[in-house]
Coordinates of C-alpha atoms in Angstrom, one line a residue:
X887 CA 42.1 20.1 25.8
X888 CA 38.5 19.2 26.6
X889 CA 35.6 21.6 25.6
X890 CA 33.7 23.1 28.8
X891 CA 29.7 23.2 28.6
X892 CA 27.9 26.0 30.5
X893 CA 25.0 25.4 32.0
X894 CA 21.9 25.7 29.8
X895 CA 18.6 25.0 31.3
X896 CA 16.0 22.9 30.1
X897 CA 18.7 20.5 28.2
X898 CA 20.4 19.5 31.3
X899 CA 23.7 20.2 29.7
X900 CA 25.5 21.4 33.4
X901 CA 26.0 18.3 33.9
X902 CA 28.5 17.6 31.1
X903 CA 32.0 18.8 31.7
X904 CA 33.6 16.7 29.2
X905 CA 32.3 17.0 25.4
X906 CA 35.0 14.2 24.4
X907 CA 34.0 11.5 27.0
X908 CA 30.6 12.7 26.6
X909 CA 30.4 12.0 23.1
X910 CA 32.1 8.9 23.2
X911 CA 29.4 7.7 25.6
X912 CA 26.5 8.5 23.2
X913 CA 28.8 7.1 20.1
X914 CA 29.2 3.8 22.2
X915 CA 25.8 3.3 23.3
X916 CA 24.7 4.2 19.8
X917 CA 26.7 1.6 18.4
X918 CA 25.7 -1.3 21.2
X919 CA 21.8 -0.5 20.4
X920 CA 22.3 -0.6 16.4
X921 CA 23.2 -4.2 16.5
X922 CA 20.1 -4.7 19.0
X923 CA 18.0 -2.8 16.2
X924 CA 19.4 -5.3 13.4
X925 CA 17.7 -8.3 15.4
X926 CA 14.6 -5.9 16.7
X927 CA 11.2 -7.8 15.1
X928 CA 9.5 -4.8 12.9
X929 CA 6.4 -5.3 15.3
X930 CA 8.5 -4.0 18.3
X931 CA 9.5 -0.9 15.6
X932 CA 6.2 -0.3 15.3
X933 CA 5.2 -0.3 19.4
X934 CA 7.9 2.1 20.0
X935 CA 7.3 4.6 17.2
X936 CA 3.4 4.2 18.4
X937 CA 4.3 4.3 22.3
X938 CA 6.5 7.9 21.4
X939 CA 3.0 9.8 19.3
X940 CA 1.4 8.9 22.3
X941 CA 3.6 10.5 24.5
X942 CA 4.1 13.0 22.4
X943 CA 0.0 13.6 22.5
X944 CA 0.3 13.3 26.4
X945 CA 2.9 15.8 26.8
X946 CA 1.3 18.4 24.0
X947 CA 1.0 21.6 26.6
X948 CA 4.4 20.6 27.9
X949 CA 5.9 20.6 24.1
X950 CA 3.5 23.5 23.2
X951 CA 4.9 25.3 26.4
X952 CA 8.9 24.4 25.7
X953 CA 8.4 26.2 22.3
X954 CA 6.6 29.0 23.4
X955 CA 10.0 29.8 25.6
X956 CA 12.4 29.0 22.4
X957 CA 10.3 31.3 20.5
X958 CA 10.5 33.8 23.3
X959 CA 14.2 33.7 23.2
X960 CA 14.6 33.6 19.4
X961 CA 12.8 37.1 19.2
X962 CA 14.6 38.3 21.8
X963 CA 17.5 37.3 19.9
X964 CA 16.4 39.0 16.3
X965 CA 16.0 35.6 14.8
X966 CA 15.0 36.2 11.3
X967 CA 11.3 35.5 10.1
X968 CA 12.4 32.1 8.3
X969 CA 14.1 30.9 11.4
X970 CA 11.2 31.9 14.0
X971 CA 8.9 30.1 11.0
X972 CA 10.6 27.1 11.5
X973 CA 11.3 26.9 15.2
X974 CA 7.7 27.6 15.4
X975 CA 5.0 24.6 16.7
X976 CA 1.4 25.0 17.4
X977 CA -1.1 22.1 17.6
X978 CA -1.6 21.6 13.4
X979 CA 2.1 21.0 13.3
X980 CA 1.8 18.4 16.1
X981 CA -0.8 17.0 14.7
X982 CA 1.9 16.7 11.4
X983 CA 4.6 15.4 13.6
X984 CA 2.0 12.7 14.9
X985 CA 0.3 11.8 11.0
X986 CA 4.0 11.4 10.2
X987 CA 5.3 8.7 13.0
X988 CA 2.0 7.2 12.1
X989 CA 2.6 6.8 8.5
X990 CA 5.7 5.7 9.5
X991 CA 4.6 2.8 11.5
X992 CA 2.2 1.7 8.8
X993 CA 4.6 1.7 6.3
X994 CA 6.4 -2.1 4.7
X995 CA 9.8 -2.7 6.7
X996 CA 12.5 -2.2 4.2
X997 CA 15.1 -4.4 6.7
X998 CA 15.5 -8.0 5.6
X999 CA 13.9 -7.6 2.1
X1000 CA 15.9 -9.8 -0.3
X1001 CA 15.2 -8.9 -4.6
X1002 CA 17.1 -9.5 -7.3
X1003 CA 17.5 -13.5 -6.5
X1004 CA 18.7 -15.5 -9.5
X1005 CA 20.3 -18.9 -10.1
X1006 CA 23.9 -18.7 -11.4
X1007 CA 25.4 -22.0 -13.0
X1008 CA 27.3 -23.0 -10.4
X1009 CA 24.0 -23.9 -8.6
X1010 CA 24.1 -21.1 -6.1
X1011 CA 21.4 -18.2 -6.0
X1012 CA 22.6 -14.7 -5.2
X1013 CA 20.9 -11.0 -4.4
X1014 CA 20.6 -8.8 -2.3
X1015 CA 19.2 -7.8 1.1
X1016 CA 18.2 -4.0 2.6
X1017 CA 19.9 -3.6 5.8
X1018 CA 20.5 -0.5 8.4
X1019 CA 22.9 1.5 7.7
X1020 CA 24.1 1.3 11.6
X1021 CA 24.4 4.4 13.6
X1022 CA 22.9 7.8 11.7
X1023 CA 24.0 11.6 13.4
X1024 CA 21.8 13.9 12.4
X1025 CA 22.6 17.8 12.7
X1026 CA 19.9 20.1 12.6
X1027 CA 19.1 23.8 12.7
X1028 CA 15.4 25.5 14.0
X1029 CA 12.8 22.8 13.1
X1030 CA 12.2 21.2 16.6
X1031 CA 10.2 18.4 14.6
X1032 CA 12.9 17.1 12.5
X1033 CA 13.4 14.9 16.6
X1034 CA 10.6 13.4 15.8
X1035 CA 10.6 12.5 12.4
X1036 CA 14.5 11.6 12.6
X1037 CA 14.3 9.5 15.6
X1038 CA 10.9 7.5 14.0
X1039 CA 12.6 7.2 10.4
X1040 CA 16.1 5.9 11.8
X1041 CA 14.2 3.6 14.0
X1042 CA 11.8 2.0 11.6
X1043 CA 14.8 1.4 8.9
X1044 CA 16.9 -0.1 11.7
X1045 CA 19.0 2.6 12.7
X1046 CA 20.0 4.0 15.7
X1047 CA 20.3 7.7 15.6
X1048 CA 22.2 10.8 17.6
X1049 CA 20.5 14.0 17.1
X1050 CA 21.5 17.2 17.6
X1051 CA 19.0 19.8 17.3
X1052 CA 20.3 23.6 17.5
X1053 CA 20.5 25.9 20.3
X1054 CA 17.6 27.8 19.4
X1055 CA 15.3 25.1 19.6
X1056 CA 16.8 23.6 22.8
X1057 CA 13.7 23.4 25.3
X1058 CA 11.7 22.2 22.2
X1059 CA 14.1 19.5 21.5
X1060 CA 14.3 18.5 25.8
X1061 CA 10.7 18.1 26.0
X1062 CA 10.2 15.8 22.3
X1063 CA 13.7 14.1 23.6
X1064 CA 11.7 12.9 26.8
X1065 CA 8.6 11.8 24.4
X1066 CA 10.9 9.6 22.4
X1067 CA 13.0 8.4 25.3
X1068 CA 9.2 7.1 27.0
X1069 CA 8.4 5.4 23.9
X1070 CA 11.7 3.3 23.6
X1071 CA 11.0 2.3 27.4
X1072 CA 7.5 1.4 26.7
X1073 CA 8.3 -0.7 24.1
X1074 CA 11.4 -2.5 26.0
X1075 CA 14.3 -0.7 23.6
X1076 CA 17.4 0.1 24.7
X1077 CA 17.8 3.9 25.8
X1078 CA 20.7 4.0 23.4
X1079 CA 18.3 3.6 20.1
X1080 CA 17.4 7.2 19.7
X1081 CA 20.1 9.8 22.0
X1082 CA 19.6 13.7 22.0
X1083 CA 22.4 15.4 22.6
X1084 CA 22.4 17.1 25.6
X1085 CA 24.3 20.5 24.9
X1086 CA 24.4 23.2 22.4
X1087 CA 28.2 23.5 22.5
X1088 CA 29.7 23.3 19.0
X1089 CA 32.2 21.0 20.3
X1090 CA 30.1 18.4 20.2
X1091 CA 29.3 18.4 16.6
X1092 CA 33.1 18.5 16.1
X1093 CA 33.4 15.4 17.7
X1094 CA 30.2 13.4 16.4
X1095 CA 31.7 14.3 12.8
X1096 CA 34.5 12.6 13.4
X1097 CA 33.6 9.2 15.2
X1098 CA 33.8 6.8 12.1
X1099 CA 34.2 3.8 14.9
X1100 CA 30.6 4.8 16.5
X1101 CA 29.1 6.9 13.7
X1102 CA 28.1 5.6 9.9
X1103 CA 26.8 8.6 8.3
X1104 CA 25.9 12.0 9.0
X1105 CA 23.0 13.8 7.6
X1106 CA 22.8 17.6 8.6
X1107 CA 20.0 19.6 7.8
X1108 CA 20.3 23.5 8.4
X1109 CA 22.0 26.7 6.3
X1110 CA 24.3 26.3 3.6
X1111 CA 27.3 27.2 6.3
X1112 CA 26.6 24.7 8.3
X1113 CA 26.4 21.9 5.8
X1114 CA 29.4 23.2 4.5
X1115 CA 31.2 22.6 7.4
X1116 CA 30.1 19.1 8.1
X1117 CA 31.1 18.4 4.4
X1118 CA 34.5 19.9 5.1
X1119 CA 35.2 18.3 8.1
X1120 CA 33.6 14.8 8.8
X1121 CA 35.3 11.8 8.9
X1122 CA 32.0 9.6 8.0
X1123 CA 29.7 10.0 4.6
X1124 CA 27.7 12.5 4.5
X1125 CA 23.7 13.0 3.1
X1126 CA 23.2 16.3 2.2
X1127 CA 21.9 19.3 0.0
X1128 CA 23.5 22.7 0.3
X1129 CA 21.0 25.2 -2.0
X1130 CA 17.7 25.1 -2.6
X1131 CA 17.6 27.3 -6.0
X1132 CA 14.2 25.9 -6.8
X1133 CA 12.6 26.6 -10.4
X1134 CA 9.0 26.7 -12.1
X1135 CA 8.7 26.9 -16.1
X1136 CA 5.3 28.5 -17.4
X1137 CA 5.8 27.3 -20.8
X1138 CA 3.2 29.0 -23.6
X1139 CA 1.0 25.9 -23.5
X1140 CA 0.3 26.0 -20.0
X1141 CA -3.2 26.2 -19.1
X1142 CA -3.1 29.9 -17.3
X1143 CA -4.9 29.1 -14.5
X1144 CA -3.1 25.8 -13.5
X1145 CA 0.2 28.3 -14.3
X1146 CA -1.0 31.2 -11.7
X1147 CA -2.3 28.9 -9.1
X1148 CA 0.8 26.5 -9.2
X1149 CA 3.4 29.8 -9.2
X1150 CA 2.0 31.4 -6.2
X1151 CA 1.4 28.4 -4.5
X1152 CA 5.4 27.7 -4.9
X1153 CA 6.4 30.7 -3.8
X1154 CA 4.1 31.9 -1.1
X1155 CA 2.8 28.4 0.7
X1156 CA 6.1 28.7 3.2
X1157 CA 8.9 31.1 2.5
X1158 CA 11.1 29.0 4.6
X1159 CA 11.8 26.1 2.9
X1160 CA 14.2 24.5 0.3
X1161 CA 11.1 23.5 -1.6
X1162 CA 10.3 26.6 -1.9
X1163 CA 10.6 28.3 -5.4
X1164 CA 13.0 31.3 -5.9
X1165 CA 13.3 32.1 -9.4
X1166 CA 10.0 32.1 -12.3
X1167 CA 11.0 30.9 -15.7
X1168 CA 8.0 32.4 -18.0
X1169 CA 7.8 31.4 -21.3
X1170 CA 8.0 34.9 -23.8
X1171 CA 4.4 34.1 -25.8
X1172 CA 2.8 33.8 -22.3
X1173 CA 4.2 36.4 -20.4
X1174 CA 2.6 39.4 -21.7
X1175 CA -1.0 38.2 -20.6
X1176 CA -0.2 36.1 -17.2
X1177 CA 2.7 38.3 -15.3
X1178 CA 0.4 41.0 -14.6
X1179 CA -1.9 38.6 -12.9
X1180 CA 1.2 36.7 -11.3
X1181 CA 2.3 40.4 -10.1
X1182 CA -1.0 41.2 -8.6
X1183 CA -1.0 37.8 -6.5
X1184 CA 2.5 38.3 -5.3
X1185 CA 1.9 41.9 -4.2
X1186 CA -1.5 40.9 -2.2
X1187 CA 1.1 38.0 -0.5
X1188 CA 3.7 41.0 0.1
X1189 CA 6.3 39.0 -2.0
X1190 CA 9.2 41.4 -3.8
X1191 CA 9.9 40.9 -7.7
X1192 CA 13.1 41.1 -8.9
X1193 CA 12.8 40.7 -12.9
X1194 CA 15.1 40.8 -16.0
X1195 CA 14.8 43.8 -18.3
X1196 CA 11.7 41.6 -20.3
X1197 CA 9.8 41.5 -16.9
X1198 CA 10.2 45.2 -16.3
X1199 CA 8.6 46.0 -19.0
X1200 CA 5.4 43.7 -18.2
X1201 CA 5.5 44.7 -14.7
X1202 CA 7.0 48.0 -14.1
X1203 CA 6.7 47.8 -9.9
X1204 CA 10.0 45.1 -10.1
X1205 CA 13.6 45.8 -9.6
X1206 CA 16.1 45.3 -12.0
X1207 CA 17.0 41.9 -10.8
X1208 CA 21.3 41.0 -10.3
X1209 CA 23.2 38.4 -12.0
X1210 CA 23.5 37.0 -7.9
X1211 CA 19.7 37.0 -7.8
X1212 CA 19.5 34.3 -10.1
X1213 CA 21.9 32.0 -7.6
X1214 CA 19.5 33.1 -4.7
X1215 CA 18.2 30.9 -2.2
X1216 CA 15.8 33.9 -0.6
X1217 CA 13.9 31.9 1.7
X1218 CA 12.0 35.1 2.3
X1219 CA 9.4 36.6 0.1
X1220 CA 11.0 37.5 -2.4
X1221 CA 11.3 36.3 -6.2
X1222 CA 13.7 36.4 -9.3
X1223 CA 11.6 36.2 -12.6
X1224 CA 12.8 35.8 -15.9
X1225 CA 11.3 35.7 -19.4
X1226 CA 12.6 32.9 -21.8
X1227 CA 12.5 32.4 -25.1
X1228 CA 11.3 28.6 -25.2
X1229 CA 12.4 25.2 -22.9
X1230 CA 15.6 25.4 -24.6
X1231 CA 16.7 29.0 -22.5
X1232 CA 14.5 27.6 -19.8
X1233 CA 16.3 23.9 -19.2
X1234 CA 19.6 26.2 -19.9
X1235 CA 18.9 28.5 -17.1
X1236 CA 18.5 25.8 -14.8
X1237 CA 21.4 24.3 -16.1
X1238 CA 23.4 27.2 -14.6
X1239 CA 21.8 28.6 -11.7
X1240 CA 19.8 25.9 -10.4
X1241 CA 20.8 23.6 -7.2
X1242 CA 19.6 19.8 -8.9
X1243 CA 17.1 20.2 -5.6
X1244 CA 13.5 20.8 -7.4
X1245 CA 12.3 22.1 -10.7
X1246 CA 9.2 22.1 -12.3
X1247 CA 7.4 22.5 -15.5
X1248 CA 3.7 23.8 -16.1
X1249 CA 2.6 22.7 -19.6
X1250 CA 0.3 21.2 -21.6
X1251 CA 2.8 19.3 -24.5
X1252 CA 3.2 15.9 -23.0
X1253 CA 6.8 15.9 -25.3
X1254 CA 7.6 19.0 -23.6
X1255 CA 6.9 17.4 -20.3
X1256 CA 9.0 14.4 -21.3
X1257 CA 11.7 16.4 -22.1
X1258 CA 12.1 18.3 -18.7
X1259 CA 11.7 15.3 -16.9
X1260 CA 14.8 13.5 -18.7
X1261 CA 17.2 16.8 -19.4
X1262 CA 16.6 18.4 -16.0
X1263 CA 19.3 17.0 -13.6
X1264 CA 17.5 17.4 -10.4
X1265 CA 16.8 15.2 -7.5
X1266 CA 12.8 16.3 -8.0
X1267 CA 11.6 16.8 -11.5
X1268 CA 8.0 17.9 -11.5
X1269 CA 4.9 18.4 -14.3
X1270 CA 2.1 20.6 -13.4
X1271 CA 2.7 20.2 -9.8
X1272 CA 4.4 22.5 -6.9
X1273 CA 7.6 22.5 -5.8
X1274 CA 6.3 22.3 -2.5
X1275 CA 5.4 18.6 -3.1
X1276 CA 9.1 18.0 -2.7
X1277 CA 8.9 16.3 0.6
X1278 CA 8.8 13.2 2.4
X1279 CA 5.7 13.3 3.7
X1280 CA 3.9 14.3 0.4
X1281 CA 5.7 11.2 -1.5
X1282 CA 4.2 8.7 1.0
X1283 CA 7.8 8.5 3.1
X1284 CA 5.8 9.1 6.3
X1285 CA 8.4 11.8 6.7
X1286 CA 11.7 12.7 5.8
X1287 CA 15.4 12.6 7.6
X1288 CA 16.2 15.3 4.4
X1289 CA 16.6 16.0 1.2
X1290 CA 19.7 14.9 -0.9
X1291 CA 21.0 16.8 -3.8
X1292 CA 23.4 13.9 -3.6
X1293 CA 23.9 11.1 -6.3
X1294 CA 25.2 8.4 -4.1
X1295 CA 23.9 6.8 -1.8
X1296 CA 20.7 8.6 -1.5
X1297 CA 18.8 11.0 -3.9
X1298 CA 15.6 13.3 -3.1
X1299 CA 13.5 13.0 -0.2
X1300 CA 15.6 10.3 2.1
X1301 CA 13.3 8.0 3.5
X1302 CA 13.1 4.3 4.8
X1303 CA 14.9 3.3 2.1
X1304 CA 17.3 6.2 2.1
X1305 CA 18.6 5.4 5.1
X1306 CA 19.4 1.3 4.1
X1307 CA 21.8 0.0 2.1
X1308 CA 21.8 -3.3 0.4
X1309 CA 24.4 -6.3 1.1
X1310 CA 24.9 -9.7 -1.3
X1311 CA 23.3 -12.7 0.0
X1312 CA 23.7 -15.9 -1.2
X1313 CA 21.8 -19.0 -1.0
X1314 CA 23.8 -22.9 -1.8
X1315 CA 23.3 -26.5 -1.3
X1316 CA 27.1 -27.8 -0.8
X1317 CA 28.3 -26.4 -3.8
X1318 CA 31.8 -25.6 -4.0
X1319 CA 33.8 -23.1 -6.6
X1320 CA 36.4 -25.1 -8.9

């Protein structure tokens, strides 16, 4: 029995009676333009990914517009604060979206690079050579950007790429879908390199999931229900992280300052990330004269403190926190803080609660610093630094298709790279094995 799609405005989806067929369209036409994209020159890369920013630039009222009626329907809807954060534009992030295709487009073209070459004694040379992945589907809840940054990242690395953006951001996604579609034209690529999908039915995730002949990974970015349902159910590889349970250590060397500007800056830059810190790790000899100050920042910023017993008694205004506040992915303002007794309780803490997303350590002991960085099992260790930093654009990616919490293929902030994988080439002059 097919799925039937009711009609729902700006994404054109009443014309799509058939989820199944549908699908398989998108899959095919996916797959046909990945093995133009293995041939495609990086310089024609490039002239698309340029040709969509200046679309996008063209169309900025229309985009601007399309948002405006998302976000209308989102409050209408009691979408949470995080949500309507996300699904939120205005020009600075277009102006984001834009920096990042155009980092992008200046950044070395991983496809084709051969490393590793070495002479074996048979006379032959062998090593390896970055290559697309194939065909990407990308799921994705809120952030109307992620079409951007997807569709520029899988194109650059090689890939062709079937988004599907959420319901709440549907007009958002039309409008940027018609941006990237102009740019593909302009630069003579086939329509098939970068496909939106055009309905919000869940059926149709259903069915991208399980397309391994069209589909070669999926990478969804969203809540942790969602990406626990693509992990359950595809039939392809997945790229993912489910929690963000991210963690700053004050340790009692840390320069105070450095410690009070890096710990609100975590916490209170955007609530609605998985960057975003949730739980304070404050080393005992420093907590006595920095929490009050850290308490007075975070009640200025509105943000509510959840503390152990040792945190009470330093800041009396903080409720008793719960053993499932320390597994709490907020995204809201509101913070878990615990005093420990040393790196030892702090790396053990981590050990337990945290998500291997990001962690980070404020110190001055370079051995200290050495130590987090090699015990903590994260995909983003940090020194002195914000876990905000976790992210593609910040590490020079251009952008990001996601963060991976992941050990295989892809760890971290999922880049060019991230989205290649590497084959064995090797190189002979008539030798033959006997």
């Amino acid at each position: 029995m097919t799925a039937q799609v009711p009609s729902d405005g700006a994404t054109g989806a009443a014309a799509i009676h058939d989820i199944d067929a549908y699908m398989t369209r998108l899959g095919q036409a996916a797959r046909e333009a990945a093995t133009t994209l293995r041939r495609t020159p990086t310089g024609a890369k490039n002239a698309a990914l340029l040709a969509m920013a200046e679309a996008l630039e063209a169309a900025r009222g229309e985009v601007l517009a399309a948002n405006a009626r998302d976000l209308e329907r989102g409050r209408a809807g009691s979408l949470d604060a995080a949500l309507l954060d996300r699904l939120a534009l205005d020009d600075a992030r277009i102006d984001a979206m834009l920096e990042g295709v155009s980092q992008v487009a200046a950044l070395p073209d991983p496809v084709g690079e051969i490393d590793g070459l070495r002479a074996r004694p048979s006379g032959i040379q062998v090593g390896q050579m970055r290559v697309p992945l194939g065909v990407i589907g990308i799921i994705y809840e809120s952030r109307p950007n992620v079409t951007l940054e997807a569709a520029s990242l899988c194109l650059k690395s090689g890939n062709a790429a079937i988004l599907r953006g959420g319901s709440e951001a549907r007009d958002s996604n039309a409008a940027i879908a018609a941006c990237i579609a102009r740019g593909l034209a302009a630069a003579g690529l086939p329509a098939g390199s970068v496909q939106v999908v055009a309905t919000t039915d869940r059926a149709a995730v259903g069915r991208l999931i399980a397309m391994p002949e069209f589909v070669d990974v999926i990478i969804p970015r969203g809540g942790k229900s969602l990406i626990e349902r693509i992990t359950r159910e595809a039939r392809v590889p997945v790229i993912k992280h489910l929690d963000g349970v991210c963690h700053v250590y004050l340790d009692a060397t840390a320069d105070p300052e450095k410690a009070l500007a890096i710990a609100v800056n975590a916490k209170t830059h955007r609530y609605g990330t998985c960057n975003t810190m949730e739980t304070l790790l404050v080393d005992a000899p420093l907590a006595a004269s920095l929490l009050p100050r850290l308490a007075a920042a975070y009640a200025d910023k509105g943000v509510e403190l959840r503390g152990c017993e040792r945190t009470r008694a330093l800041v009396p205004e903080a409720l008793a926190a719960e053993e499932a506040d320390w597994h709490a992915e907020y995204l809201a303002p509101v913070l878990a803080i615990r005093v420990v007794d040393g790196i030892e309780a702090a790396m053990a803490h981590i050990e337990r609660y945290g998500s291997q997303h990001t962690d980070a350590i404020v110190t001055e002991s370079w051995s200290l610093a050495r130590r987090f960085l090699a015990e903590v099992d994260s995909s983003s260790v940090m020194v002195n630094a914000s876990t905000r930093f976790a992210d593609g654009f910040e590490y020079g990616l251009g952008a990001e298709i996601g963060i991976s919490t992941d050990k295989l293929h892809a760890r971290g902030p999922v880049g060019l790279e991230g989205l290649t994988t590497r084959k064995y080439v090797v190189f002979g002059d008539g030798q033959v094995r006997r």
